[in-house]
Coordinates of C-alpha atoms and ligand atoms in Angstrom, one line a residue:
M1 CA 7.9 17.4 12.2
G2 CA 6.6 14.2 13.7
L3 CA 7.6 12.6 17.0
A4 CA 9.5 9.8 15.3
Q5 CA 11.5 12.3 13.3
L6 CA 12.3 14.3 16.4
E7 CA 13.4 11.1 18.1
G8 CA 15.5 10.3 15.1
R9 CA 17.2 13.7 15.3
R10 CA 17.8 13.3 19.1
N11 CA 19.1 9.9 18.4
R12 CA 21.5 11.3 15.8
Q13 CA 22.7 14.0 18.2
T14 CA 23.5 11.6 21.1
V15 CA 25.6 9.0 19.2
R16 CA 29.3 9.2 20.1
K17 CA 31.9 10.1 17.6
G18 CA 32.9 6.9 15.9
D19 CA 29.4 5.5 16.2
R20 CA 28.4 7.0 12.9
K21 CA 27.2 3.7 11.5
M22 CA 25.0 3.2 14.5
G23 CA 23.7 6.7 14.2
K24 CA 22.8 6.1 10.5
L25 CA 21.1 2.8 11.5
L26 CA 19.0 4.6 14.2
A27 CA 18.0 7.3 11.7
V28 CA 16.9 4.7 9.2
C29 CA 14.9 2.9 11.9
A30 CA 13.3 6.1 13.0
A31 CA 12.4 6.9 9.4
V32 CA 10.9 3.4 8.9
V33 CA 8.9 3.7 12.1
W34 CA 7.7 7.1 11.0
C35 CA 6.5 5.7 7.6
L36 CA 4.6 2.9 9.4
L37 CA 2.8 5.2 11.8
P38 CA -0.9 4.8 11.0
F39 CA -1.8 8.4 10.8
R40 CA 1.2 10.4 9.9
G41 CA 1.1 14.0 8.6
A42 CA 1.1 17.2 10.6
A43 CA -2.6 17.6 10.7
D44 CA -3.1 14.2 12.3
D45 CA -0.2 14.2 14.7
P46 CA -1.8 13.9 18.1
A47 CA 0.8 16.4 19.4
T48 CA -0.6 19.0 17.0
L49 CA -4.3 18.5 17.6
P50 CA -5.7 21.7 19.1
E51 CA -7.0 21.6 22.7
S52 CA -10.5 22.0 21.3
A53 CA -10.2 18.6 19.6
V54 CA -10.5 16.9 23.0
K55 CA -12.1 19.5 25.2
Y56 CA -15.7 20.7 25.1
T57 CA -16.1 24.4 25.2
R58 CA -19.5 26.1 25.4
P59 CA -20.6 26.4 21.8
V60 CA -20.1 29.7 20.1
K61 CA -23.1 30.7 17.9
A62 CA -23.1 28.6 14.8
P63 CA -23.3 30.6 11.5
D64 CA -26.6 30.6 9.6
R65 CA -26.8 29.3 6.1
Q66 CA -24.5 31.3 3.9
W67 CA -25.6 33.0 0.7
P68 CA -22.6 34.2 -1.3
S69 CA -23.4 37.5 -2.9
A70 CA -21.5 37.7 -6.2
A71 CA -21.8 35.3 -9.1
G72 CA -19.1 32.6 -8.8
D73 CA -18.6 33.2 -5.0
A74 CA -18.5 29.9 -3.1
S75 CA -18.6 28.7 0.5
V76 CA -18.4 25.3 2.2
C77 CA -21.7 24.3 3.8
L78 CA -21.6 23.6 7.5
W79 CA -23.3 20.3 6.9
K80 CA -23.9 18.1 3.9
G81 CA -26.6 19.3 1.5
D82 CA -26.6 22.7 3.4
R83 CA -28.8 21.2 6.1
L84 CA -29.1 22.9 9.4
A85 CA -28.1 20.1 11.8
A86 CA -26.7 16.6 11.8
F87 CA -27.9 13.4 13.4
S88 CA -26.3 9.9 13.9
I89 CA -27.3 6.7 15.6
T90 CA -24.6 4.7 17.4
I91 CA -25.1 1.3 18.9
D92 CA -22.7 0.0 21.5
D93 CA -21.6 -3.4 22.8
N94 CA -22.4 -5.5 19.7
N95 CA -26.1 -6.2 20.6
A96 CA -26.7 -9.0 18.0
P97 CA -30.3 -9.7 19.0
D98 CA -31.2 -6.1 17.8
H99 CA -29.5 -6.4 14.4
P100 CA -32.7 -7.5 12.5
F101 CA -34.6 -4.5 14.1
W102 CA -32.0 -2.0 13.1
T103 CA -31.6 -3.5 9.7
K104 CA -35.3 -3.1 9.1
M105 CA -35.2 0.5 10.4
G106 CA -32.3 1.3 8.0
E107 CA -34.1 -0.2 5.0
T108 CA -37.4 1.5 5.9
Y109 CA -36.0 5.0 6.3
G110 CA -32.9 4.8 4.1
F111 CA -30.6 5.6 7.0
H112 CA -27.3 4.0 8.0
F113 CA -26.1 3.5 11.6
T114 CA -22.8 3.0 13.4
W115 CA -22.0 0.0 15.5
F116 CA -19.2 0.4 18.0
V117 CA -18.0 -3.2 18.4
I118 CA -16.1 -4.9 21.3
T119 CA -13.8 -6.9 19.1
E120 CA -12.9 -9.9 21.3
R121 CA -16.6 -10.8 21.7
P122 CA -18.0 -11.9 18.3
G123 CA -18.3 -15.6 18.2
T124 CA -18.4 -16.0 22.0
G125 CA -22.1 -16.0 22.5
G126 CA -25.4 -15.0 21.0
F127 CA -25.5 -11.4 22.4
W128 CA -22.1 -10.6 20.9
G129 CA -22.8 -11.7 17.4
T130 CA -20.4 -13.1 14.8
W131 CA -18.1 -11.4 12.3
D132 CA -20.5 -12.7 9.6
D133 CA -23.2 -10.5 11.3
F134 CA -21.0 -7.4 11.1
R135 CA -19.9 -8.2 7.6
K136 CA -23.6 -8.3 6.7
L137 CA -24.3 -5.0 8.3
H138 CA -21.3 -3.5 6.5
Q139 CA -22.6 -4.8 3.2
L140 CA -25.9 -3.0 3.8
G141 CA -23.9 0.2 4.1
H142 CA -23.8 0.4 7.9
D143 CA -20.7 1.6 9.7
I144 CA -18.6 -0.8 11.8
Q145 CA -16.2 1.0 14.2
S146 CA -14.3 0.3 17.4
H147 CA -15.4 0.1 21.0
T148 CA -12.0 -1.4 22.0
V149 CA -10.9 -5.0 22.3
S150 CA -12.2 -5.9 25.8
H151 CA -14.2 -2.8 27.0
L152 CA -11.1 -2.0 29.1
H153 CA -11.4 -5.1 31.3
G154 CA -7.7 -5.0 32.2
Q155 CA -5.8 -7.5 30.0
Y156 CA -4.6 -4.9 27.6
T157 CA -2.9 -1.5 27.8
I158 CA -5.0 1.4 26.5
D159 CA -2.8 1.6 23.4
E160 CA -3.5 -2.1 22.7
E161 CA -7.2 -1.6 23.3
Y162 CA -7.3 1.1 20.6
R163 CA -4.8 -0.4 18.1
L164 CA -5.7 -4.1 18.2
S165 CA -9.5 -3.5 17.9
K166 CA -9.0 -1.4 14.8
E167 CA -6.7 -4.0 13.3
K168 CA -9.2 -6.8 14.1
I169 CA -12.2 -5.1 12.4
E170 CA -10.1 -4.3 9.3
Q171 CA -8.9 -7.9 9.2
E172 CA -12.5 -9.3 9.6
I173 CA -14.1 -6.9 7.1
P174 CA -11.6 -6.7 4.2
G175 CA -11.5 -3.3 2.5
H176 CA -13.3 -1.6 5.4
R177 CA -11.5 1.2 7.3
V178 CA -11.9 1.8 11.0
R179 CA -11.5 5.5 11.6
T180 CA -13.6 6.2 14.7
L181 CA -13.9 4.9 18.2
A182 CA -16.4 5.0 21.1
Y183 CA -14.7 5.2 24.5
P184 CA -16.1 2.6 26.8
G185 CA -17.9 4.1 29.8
G186 CA -17.7 3.0 33.4
N187 CA -14.9 2.9 35.9
H188 CA -12.0 0.8 34.8
E189 CA -8.3 0.4 35.9
V190 CA -7.3 1.0 32.3
K191 CA -8.2 4.6 31.5
N192 CA -9.3 6.1 28.2
D193 CA -6.8 8.5 26.7
P194 CA -7.8 10.8 23.7
A195 CA -4.1 11.5 22.9
I196 CA -3.4 7.8 22.4
A197 CA -6.7 7.3 20.6
A198 CA -5.7 10.1 18.2
K199 CA -2.7 7.9 17.1
Y200 CA -5.2 5.5 15.5
Y201 CA -8.5 7.3 15.0
L202 CA -9.7 10.5 13.4
G203 CA -12.5 11.0 15.9
A204 CA -14.1 9.4 19.0
R205 CA -17.4 9.5 20.7
G206 CA -17.0 10.6 24.3
V207 CA -18.9 9.6 27.4
A208 CA -20.4 13.0 28.4
G209 CA -24.0 13.9 27.5
F210 CA -23.6 17.3 25.9
V211 CA -24.9 18.1 22.4
T212 CA -21.9 18.2 20.1
P213 CA -21.5 21.6 18.6
A214 CA -20.7 22.2 14.9
V215 CA -18.2 24.9 15.7
N216 CA -15.2 24.1 17.8
M217 CA -16.2 20.4 17.7
P218 CA -14.2 18.2 20.1
Y219 CA -13.4 15.6 17.5
M220 CA -11.6 13.2 19.9
S221 CA -14.3 13.4 22.5
T222 CA -17.7 14.3 21.2
G223 CA -20.8 14.2 23.3
S224 CA -23.7 11.7 23.0
Q225 CA -27.2 11.4 24.2
G226 CA -28.7 8.2 25.5
G227 CA -32.4 7.4 25.8
G228 CA -33.9 8.3 22.5
I229 CA -34.1 10.2 19.3
F230 CA -34.5 13.9 20.0
T231 CA -36.4 13.0 23.1
G232 CA -34.2 14.6 25.8
E233 CA -35.5 17.7 27.4
R234 CA -32.3 19.5 26.4
S235 CA -32.1 17.9 22.9
T236 CA -35.5 18.5 21.3
L237 CA -35.5 18.4 17.5
E238 CA -36.8 22.0 17.4
S239 CA -33.8 23.2 19.5
F240 CA -31.4 22.1 16.7
L241 CA -33.3 24.3 14.2
D242 CA -33.8 27.3 16.4
P243 CA -31.3 30.1 15.7
S244 CA -31.7 31.4 19.3
H245 CA -30.9 28.0 20.9
R246 CA -27.5 26.8 21.9
N247 CA -28.1 23.5 20.1
Y248 CA -28.7 25.4 16.8
R249 CA -26.9 23.6 14.0
G250 CA -25.5 21.0 16.4
W251 CA -25.0 17.3 16.0
H252 CA -27.3 14.9 17.8
I253 CA -25.4 11.7 18.5
C254 CA -27.8 9.1 19.8
L255 CA -26.3 6.3 21.9
F256 CA -28.2 3.0 22.1
H257 CA -27.4 -0.2 23.9
T258 CA -30.2 -2.7 23.7
A259 CA -33.4 -1.7 21.8
K260 CA -35.9 -3.7 23.8
E261 CA -39.3 -4.7 22.3
D262 CA -41.1 -2.1 24.3
A263 CA -38.7 0.7 23.2
R264 CA -38.9 -0.1 19.5
A265 CA -42.1 1.7 18.7
R266 CA -40.7 4.9 20.2
I267 CA -37.5 4.5 18.2
E268 CA -39.4 4.1 15.0
E269 CA -41.5 7.1 15.8
G270 CA -38.3 9.1 16.2
L271 CA -36.9 7.9 12.9
K272 CA -40.1 8.8 11.2
R273 CA -40.0 12.3 12.6
V274 CA -36.3 12.7 11.5
K275 CA -37.3 11.5 8.0
E276 CA -40.0 14.2 7.9
H277 CA -37.3 16.8 8.6
E278 CA -34.7 15.4 6.3
A279 CA -34.4 18.7 4.4
D280 CA -33.0 20.3 7.5
I281 CA -31.3 17.4 9.3
W282 CA -28.5 15.4 7.8
V283 CA -28.6 11.8 8.8
G284 CA -25.1 10.3 8.5
T285 CA -23.1 7.6 10.2
F286 CA -20.9 8.8 13.1
T287 CA -17.8 8.4 10.8
E288 CA -19.3 10.4 7.9
V289 CA -20.4 13.3 10.1
L290 CA -17.1 13.4 12.0
L291 CA -15.0 13.3 8.8
Y292 CA -17.2 16.0 7.2
A293 CA -16.6 18.3 10.2
R294 CA -12.9 17.8 10.1
E295 CA -12.6 18.4 6.4
R296 CA -14.9 21.4 6.5
D297 CA -13.0 23.0 9.4
A298 CA -9.7 22.6 7.3
A299 CA -11.2 23.4 3.9
K300 CA -10.4 26.3 1.6
V301 CA -12.4 27.0 -1.5
A302 CA -11.2 29.4 -4.1
V303 CA -12.6 30.6 -7.4
V304 CA -10.1 29.8 -10.2
E305 CA -12.1 30.9 -13.2
R306 CA -15.3 32.9 -13.4
K307 CA -16.7 33.0 -16.9
P308 CA -20.3 33.5 -18.3
E309 CA -20.4 29.8 -19.3
K310 CA -18.4 28.2 -16.5
I311 CA -17.1 28.5 -13.0
V312 CA -14.0 26.7 -11.9
L313 CA -13.2 26.2 -8.2
S314 CA -10.4 24.6 -6.2
L315 CA -11.2 22.8 -2.9
T316 CA -8.4 21.8 -0.6
D317 CA -8.1 20.8 3.0
G318 CA -4.4 20.0 3.6
L319 CA -5.4 16.7 5.3
D320 CA -4.2 13.2 4.5
D321 CA -6.2 12.3 1.3
A322 CA -5.9 8.6 2.1
L323 CA -8.0 9.1 5.2
F324 CA -10.2 12.1 4.5
D325 CA -12.3 11.2 1.5
I326 CA -15.8 12.4 2.3
P327 CA -17.4 14.9 -0.1
L328 CA -18.2 18.4 1.2
T329 CA -21.1 20.4 -0.1
V330 CA -20.0 23.7 -1.6
K331 CA -22.6 26.4 -2.3
V332 CA -21.9 28.6 -5.3
R333 CA -23.8 31.7 -6.4
L334 CA -24.7 31.2 -10.0
P335 CA -24.6 34.0 -12.7
D336 CA -28.1 35.5 -13.2
G337 CA -28.9 33.8 -16.5
W338 CA -28.2 30.3 -15.3
K339 CA -31.3 28.2 -14.7
T340 CA -29.6 24.8 -14.4
C341 CA -26.2 23.6 -13.4
V342 CA -24.1 20.4 -13.8
G343 CA -20.9 19.8 -11.8
S344 CA -17.8 17.8 -12.4
Q345 CA -14.6 17.2 -10.5
N346 CA -11.4 16.1 -12.2
G347 CA -13.6 15.4 -15.3
K348 CA -16.1 13.1 -13.4
A349 CA -19.7 14.1 -12.8
V350 CA -20.6 15.0 -9.2
S351 CA -23.9 15.6 -7.5
C352 CA -25.1 19.1 -8.1
S353 CA -28.5 20.7 -7.4
V354 CA -29.8 24.2 -7.7
V355 CA -31.6 26.1 -4.9
E356 CA -33.3 29.5 -5.2
R357 CA -33.5 32.3 -2.6
E358 CA -34.8 35.8 -3.1
G359 CA -34.6 35.6 -6.9
A360 CA -31.0 34.3 -6.9
R361 CA -29.8 30.8 -7.8
Y362 CA -27.1 28.8 -6.0
A363 CA -25.6 25.4 -6.8
L364 CA -25.0 22.9 -4.1
V365 CA -22.2 20.7 -5.4
D366 CA -20.6 17.8 -3.6
A367 CA -16.8 17.5 -4.0
V368 CA -14.0 15.8 -2.2
P369 CA -11.1 18.1 -1.1
D370 CA -7.8 17.7 -3.0
R371 CA -9.3 15.6 -5.8
G372 CA -9.0 18.1 -8.6
Q373 CA -10.8 21.2 -9.8
V374 CA -14.5 21.5 -9.6
V375 CA -16.2 22.8 -12.8
L376 CA -19.8 24.1 -12.9
A377 CA -21.5 24.7 -16.2
Q378 CA -25.1 25.3 -17.5
Q379 CA -26.8 22.1 -18.6
Ligands
ZN401 ZN1 -19.9 -0.1 26.0

């Protein structure tokens, strides 16, 4: 039951006898408000978000790659493509003079980045860029998300900072959805509030410098690392791939402000190195990785049919399908005779590759939860 429904119930209980009409009106109003809430549904009600969604807890050991043992058995991979760790670049405070540099980096390495935009600034000066600039980045596949309206400079309540910035970006970039936020850092009169952020966003980048764990991820307050790409003493690339390290299988979220001329060679070096490790490190936008984690944590995969010539799976997550639409990678142990595999979901072809380990073959199939049955067959 949502807050508005509870309110509606309370409202109904407190109306005096004879005020039935008013009571009905209130109930209708409450129902209307409930329908208009941006992220309704039990899973996304801020009141039902677990404490772990906002609070960092020391990471528990992340599971190793899973290798289902019987033909047809399936498991959801911790990260897309069954990679070991995840990596995102986020750029704050608009930083228009750096757009050409980042655009070139994106094209050269085939990566996409997330801009967290202060939405009242575009059009007010060169550094802040224009909405045309951000539409262009969006067209190139980059991710444009919110860094509040004013960076919490005091004219707006925290609710307005979160709500109006989301509305503004979605209005300026038609068809684009704003689902994540980066909390402004610094000491402001107006304070960040993850519970209010959760009314409008599915996840948020926090202001603390910890490595974001894959397990028990604080969705509404992730960590982030400034300074460089796997350059921190406590966030070396090797540590994310080392089963004995606490960073193992974690998510390196890089935070950039300006990328000055003298820092660019080092950034490019970092990207080149990540590219060399792309088989083990998933490079996704902040929003992609965050959504993947939330869907994965809620996902259930079940074998519906297990036949010599085909395997049918159901993949569900119980989340709002209008908001959670990122494909998850499911690993399926193939029957012994299968050398190849094609996948489809709800009759449409989906990405499917075959990997081998110790003489057994496994399919890695990408499917979106709650979008119909997943069927695997030999080619
Ligand atoms: Zn900022």
